[in-house]
Coordinates of C-alpha atoms and ligand atoms in Angstrom, one line a residue:
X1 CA 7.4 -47.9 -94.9
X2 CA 10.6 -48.8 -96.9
X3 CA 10.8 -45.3 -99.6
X4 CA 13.0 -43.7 -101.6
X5 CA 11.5 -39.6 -102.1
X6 CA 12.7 -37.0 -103.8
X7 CA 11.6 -33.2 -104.7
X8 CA 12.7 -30.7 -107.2
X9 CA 11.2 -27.2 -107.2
X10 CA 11.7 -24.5 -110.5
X11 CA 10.7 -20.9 -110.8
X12 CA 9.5 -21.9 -114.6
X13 CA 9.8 -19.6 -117.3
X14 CA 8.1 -17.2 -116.9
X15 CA 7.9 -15.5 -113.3
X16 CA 10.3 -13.8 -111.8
X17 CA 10.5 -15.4 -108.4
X18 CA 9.8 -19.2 -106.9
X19 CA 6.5 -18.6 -104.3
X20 CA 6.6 -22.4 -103.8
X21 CA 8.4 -24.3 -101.5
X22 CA 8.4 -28.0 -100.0
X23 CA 9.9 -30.3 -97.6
X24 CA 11.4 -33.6 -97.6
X25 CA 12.0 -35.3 -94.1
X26 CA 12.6 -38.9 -94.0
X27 CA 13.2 -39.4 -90.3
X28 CA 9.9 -37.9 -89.8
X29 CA 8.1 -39.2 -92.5
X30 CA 6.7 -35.7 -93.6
X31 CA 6.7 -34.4 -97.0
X32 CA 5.1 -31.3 -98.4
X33 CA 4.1 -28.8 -101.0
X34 CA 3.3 -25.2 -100.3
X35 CA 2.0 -22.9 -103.3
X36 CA 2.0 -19.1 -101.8
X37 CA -0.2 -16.7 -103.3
X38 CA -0.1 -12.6 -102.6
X39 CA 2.2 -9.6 -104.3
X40 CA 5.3 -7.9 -102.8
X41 CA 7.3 -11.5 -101.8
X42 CA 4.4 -11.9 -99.9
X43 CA 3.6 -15.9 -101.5
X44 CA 7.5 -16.9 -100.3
X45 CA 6.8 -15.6 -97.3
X46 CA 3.5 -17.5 -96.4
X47 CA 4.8 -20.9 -98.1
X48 CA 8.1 -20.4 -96.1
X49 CA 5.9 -20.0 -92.8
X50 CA 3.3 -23.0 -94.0
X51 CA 7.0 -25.5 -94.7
X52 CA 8.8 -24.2 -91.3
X53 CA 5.6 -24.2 -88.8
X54 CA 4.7 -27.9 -89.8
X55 CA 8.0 -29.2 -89.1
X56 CA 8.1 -27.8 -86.2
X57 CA 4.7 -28.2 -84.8
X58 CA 5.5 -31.9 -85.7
X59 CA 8.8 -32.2 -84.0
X60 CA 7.7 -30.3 -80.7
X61 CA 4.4 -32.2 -80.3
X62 CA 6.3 -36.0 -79.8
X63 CA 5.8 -37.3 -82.7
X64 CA 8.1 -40.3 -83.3
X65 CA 8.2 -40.5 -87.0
X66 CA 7.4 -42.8 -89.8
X67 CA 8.7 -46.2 -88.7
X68 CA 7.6 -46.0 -84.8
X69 CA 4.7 -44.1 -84.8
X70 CA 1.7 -46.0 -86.1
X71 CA -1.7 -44.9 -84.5
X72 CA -3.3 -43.4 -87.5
X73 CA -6.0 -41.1 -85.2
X74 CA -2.9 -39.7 -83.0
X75 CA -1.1 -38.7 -86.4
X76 CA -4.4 -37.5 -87.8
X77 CA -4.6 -35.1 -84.8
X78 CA -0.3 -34.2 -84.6
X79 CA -1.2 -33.3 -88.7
X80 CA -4.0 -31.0 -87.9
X81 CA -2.5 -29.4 -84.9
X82 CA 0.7 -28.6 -87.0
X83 CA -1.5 -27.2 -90.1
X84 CA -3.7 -25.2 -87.6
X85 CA -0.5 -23.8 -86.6
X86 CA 1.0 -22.8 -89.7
X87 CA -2.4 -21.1 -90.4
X88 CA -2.0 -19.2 -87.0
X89 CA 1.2 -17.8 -87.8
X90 CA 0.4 -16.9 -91.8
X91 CA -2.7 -15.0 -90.4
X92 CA -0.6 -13.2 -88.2
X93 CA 1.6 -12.4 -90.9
X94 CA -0.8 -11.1 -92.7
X95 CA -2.5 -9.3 -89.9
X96 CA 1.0 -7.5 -89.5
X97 CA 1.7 -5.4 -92.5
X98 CA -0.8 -4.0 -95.1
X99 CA 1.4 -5.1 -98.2
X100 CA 0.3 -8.0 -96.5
X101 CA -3.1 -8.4 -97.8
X102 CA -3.7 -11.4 -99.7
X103 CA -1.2 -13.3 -98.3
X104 CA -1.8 -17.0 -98.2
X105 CA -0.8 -20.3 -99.3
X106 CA -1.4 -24.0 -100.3
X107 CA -0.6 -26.8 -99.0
X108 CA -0.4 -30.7 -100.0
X109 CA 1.0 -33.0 -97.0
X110 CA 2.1 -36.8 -97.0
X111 CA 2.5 -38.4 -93.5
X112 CA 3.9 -41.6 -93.3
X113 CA 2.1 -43.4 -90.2
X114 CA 3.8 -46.9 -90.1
X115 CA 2.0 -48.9 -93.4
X116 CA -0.3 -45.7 -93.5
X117 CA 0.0 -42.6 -95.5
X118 CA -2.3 -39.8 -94.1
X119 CA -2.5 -37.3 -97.0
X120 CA -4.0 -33.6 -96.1
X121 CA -4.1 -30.6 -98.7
X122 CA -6.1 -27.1 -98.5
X123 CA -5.7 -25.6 -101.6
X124 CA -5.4 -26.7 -105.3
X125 CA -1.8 -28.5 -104.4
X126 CA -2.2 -31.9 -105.3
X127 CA -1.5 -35.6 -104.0
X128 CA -1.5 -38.7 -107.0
X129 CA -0.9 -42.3 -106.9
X130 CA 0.1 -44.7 -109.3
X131 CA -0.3 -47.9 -108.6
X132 CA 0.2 -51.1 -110.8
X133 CA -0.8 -48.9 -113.6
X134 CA -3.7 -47.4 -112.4
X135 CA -3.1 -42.8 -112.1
X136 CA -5.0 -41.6 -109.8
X137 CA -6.0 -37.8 -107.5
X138 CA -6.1 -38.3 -104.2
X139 CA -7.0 -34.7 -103.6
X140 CA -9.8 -32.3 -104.6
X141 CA -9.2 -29.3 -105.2
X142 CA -10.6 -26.2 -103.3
X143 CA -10.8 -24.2 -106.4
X144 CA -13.9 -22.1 -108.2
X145 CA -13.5 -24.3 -111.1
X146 CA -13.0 -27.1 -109.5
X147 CA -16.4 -26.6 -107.3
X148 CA -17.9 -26.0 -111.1
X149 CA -16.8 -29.3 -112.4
X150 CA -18.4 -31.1 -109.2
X151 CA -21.8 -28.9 -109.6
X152 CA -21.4 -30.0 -113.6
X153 CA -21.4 -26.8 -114.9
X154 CA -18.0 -27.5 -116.1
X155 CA -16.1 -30.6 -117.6
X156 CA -12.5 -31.1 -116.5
X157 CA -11.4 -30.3 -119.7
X158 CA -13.1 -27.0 -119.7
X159 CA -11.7 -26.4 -116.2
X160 CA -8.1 -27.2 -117.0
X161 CA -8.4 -24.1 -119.5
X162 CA -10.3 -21.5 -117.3
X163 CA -9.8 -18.3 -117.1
X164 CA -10.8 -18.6 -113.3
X165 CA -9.0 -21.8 -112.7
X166 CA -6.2 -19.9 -110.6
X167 CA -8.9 -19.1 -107.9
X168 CA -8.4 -21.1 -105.2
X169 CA -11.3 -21.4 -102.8
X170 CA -9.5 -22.5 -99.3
X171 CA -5.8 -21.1 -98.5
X172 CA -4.0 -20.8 -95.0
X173 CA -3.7 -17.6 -94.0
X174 CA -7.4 -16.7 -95.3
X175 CA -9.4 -17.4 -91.7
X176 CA -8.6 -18.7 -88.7
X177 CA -10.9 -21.5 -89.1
X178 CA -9.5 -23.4 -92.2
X179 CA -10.1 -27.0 -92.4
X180 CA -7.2 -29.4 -93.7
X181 CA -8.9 -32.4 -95.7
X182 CA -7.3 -35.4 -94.8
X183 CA -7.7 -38.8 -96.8
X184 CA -5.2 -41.9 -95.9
X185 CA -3.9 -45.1 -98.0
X186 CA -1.9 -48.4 -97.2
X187 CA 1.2 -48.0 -98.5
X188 CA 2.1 -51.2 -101.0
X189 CA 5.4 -52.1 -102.9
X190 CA 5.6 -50.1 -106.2
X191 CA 3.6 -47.6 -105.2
X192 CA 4.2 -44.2 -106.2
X193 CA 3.2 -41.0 -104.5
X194 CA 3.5 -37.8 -106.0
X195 CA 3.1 -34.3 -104.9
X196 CA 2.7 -31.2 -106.5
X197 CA 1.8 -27.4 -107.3
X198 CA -0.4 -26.2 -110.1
X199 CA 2.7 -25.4 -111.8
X200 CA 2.6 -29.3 -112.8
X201 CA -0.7 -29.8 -113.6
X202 CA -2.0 -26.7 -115.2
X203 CA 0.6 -27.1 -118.1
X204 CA 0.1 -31.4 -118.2
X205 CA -2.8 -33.3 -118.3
X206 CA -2.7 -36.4 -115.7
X207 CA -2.3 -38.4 -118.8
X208 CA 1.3 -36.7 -119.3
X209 CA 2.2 -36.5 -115.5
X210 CA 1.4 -40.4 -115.9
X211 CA 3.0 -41.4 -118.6
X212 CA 6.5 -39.6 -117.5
X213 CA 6.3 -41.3 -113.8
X214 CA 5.9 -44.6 -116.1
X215 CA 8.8 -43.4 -118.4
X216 CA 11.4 -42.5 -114.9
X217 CA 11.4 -45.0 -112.4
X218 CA 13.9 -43.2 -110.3
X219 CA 12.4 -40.6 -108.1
X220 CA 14.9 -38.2 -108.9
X221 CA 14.7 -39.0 -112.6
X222 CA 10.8 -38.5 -112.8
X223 CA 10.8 -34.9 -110.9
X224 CA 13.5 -33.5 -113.3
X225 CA 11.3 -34.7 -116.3
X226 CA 7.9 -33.8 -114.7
X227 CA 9.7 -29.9 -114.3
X228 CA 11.2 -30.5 -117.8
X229 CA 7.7 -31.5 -119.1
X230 CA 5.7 -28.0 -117.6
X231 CA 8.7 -25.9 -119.0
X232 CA 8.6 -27.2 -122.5
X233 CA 4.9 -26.8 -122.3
X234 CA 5.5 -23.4 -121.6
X235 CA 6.5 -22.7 -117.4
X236 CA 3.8 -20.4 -117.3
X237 CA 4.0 -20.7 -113.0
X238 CA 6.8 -22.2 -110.4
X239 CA 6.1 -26.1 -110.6
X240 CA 7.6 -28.5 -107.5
X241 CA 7.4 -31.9 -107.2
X242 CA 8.1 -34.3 -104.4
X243 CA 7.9 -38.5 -106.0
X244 CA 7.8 -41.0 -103.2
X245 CA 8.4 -44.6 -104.5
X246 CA 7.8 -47.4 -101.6
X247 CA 9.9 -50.1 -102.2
X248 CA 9.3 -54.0 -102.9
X249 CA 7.2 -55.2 -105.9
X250 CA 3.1 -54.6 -106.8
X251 CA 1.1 -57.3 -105.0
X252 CA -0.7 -58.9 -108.3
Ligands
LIG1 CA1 1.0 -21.9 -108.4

C-alpha cells in the first residue's frame, strides 16, 4: 500500500479545550481518531489513553507493519487485542478517581494489512471512502439516533439535527466487554480514506465533506478545508481529520 496521509485536529469555535486526538503512523500502517467524552479534562485524558495504548499494544505484540504484514485474520486479532487494551486501561482510569465518572472515548481505526485496510470504530467516529466518485460510510454509528434511523423511526436528515444525536451508545471506557466493529477493503489507486470526529460531520452533510475531498486533492490540502468547512459552519465541537490517499490511478 503506496499512501500519502495526513491529519489535522482543531478545538473549533466554540469549546474551550481539544478532547480529540489521533495518530498518524506510517511505518506501522495505523491511523486513528479518538473522540473523548466526560467533564474535568476527563475526554483528553481517555482519548490520550485510547491513541497511546493502541500504539503500543501494536508495537509490543510483533506486528510488522503495513508493507510486511499481510495475514488479514492475524491483524484482525493484533487490532482487537490493542483496542481491548486501550479499553482496559480507560476503565481503570475511570475506576481511579470519582471526577472520573463518565469518562470515555471514541474511536475510529485504519489498519493497513498489505492491499487490505481493516477498519474498526466503537463510537460515532467515522471511516469514509471515495472512490472514482462514489462517497461512501464505512462505519455505523453506535449512537441513540443512529439506532433510530436503522429502526425507521428517524430519517438521516432528522438525525443529523437531534437533540439526542450526541448520545453515543458504545464508548471505551464504558464496560469491560466493549466490542470493536471491524469491516475491511482492498485498497485501489485513487482511493481516498478519510477519518473523522463528529466535529466534521455534525456541522457538514456527506455531500459537503464530499465535495471538498473532490475540490483538495492533496491530503493536507483537504484536512485544512474539511476543518475550515465545520468552523465556518459554526465549530460548535473539536473536529479532526486524518485523509489517506493510495497512490496510482482508479481502475475504470
Ligand atoms: Ca465530538
Amino acid at each position: 500500500m503506496n499512501a500519502k496521509a495526513y491529519g489535522l485536529t482543531d478545538v473549533g469555535r466554540r469549546r474551550e479545550a481539544n478532547e480529540d486526538e489521533f495518530l498518524l503512523d506510517d511505518g506501522l500502517g495505523l491511523y486513528a481518531v479518538a473522540d473523548g467524552m466526560g467533564g474535568h479534562a476527563a475526554g483528553e485524558v481517555a482519548s490520550h489513553l485510547a491513541i497511546s495504548t493502541l500504539r503500543e499494544s501494536l508495537t509490543s505484540s510483533g506486528w510488522e507493519g503495513a508493507e510486511t504484514e499481510t495475514d488479514v485474520a492475524r491483524a484482525q486479532e493484533a487490532l482487537r487485542q490493542a483496542v481491548d487494551e486501550a479499553n482496559r486501561k480507560i476503565c481503570e482510569t475511570v475506576m481511579s478517581r470519582e471526577e472520573w465518572r463518565g469518562m470515555g472515548t471514541t474511536v475510529v481505526i485504519l489498519l493497513a494489512c498489505g492491499e487490505r485496510a481493516l477498519i474498526g470504530h466503537v463510537g460515532d467516529s467515522r471511516a469514509y471512502l471515495l472512490r472514482n466518485g462514489d462517497f461512501r460510510r464505512l462505519t455505523s454509528d453506535h449512537s441513540w439516533v443512529n439506532e433510530q434511523v436503522k429502526l425507521g423511526l428517524l430519517t438521516e436528515e432528522q438525525a443529523h439535527r437531534h437533540p439526542m444525536r450526541n448520545i453515543v451508545t458504545r464508548a471505551l471506557g464504558n464496560r469491560l466487554d466493549v466490542a470493536l466493529e471491524l469491516n475491511n477493503e482492498t485498497f485501489r489507486g485513487g482511493d481516498v480514506f478519510l477519518l473523522c470526529s463528529d466535529g466534521l460531520n455534525s456541522m457538514l452533510s456527506d455531500e459537503e465533506i464530499r465535495t471538498t475531498l473532490e475540490a483538495n486533492p492533496d491530503p493536507r490540502d483537504a484536512c485544512r478545508a474539511l476543518v475550515d468547512a465545520a468552523n465556518a459552519r459554526g465549530g460548535e465541537d473539536n473536529t479532526t481529520v486524518i485523509v489517506l490517499k493510495v497512490n496510482g490511478n482508479p481502475r475504470t
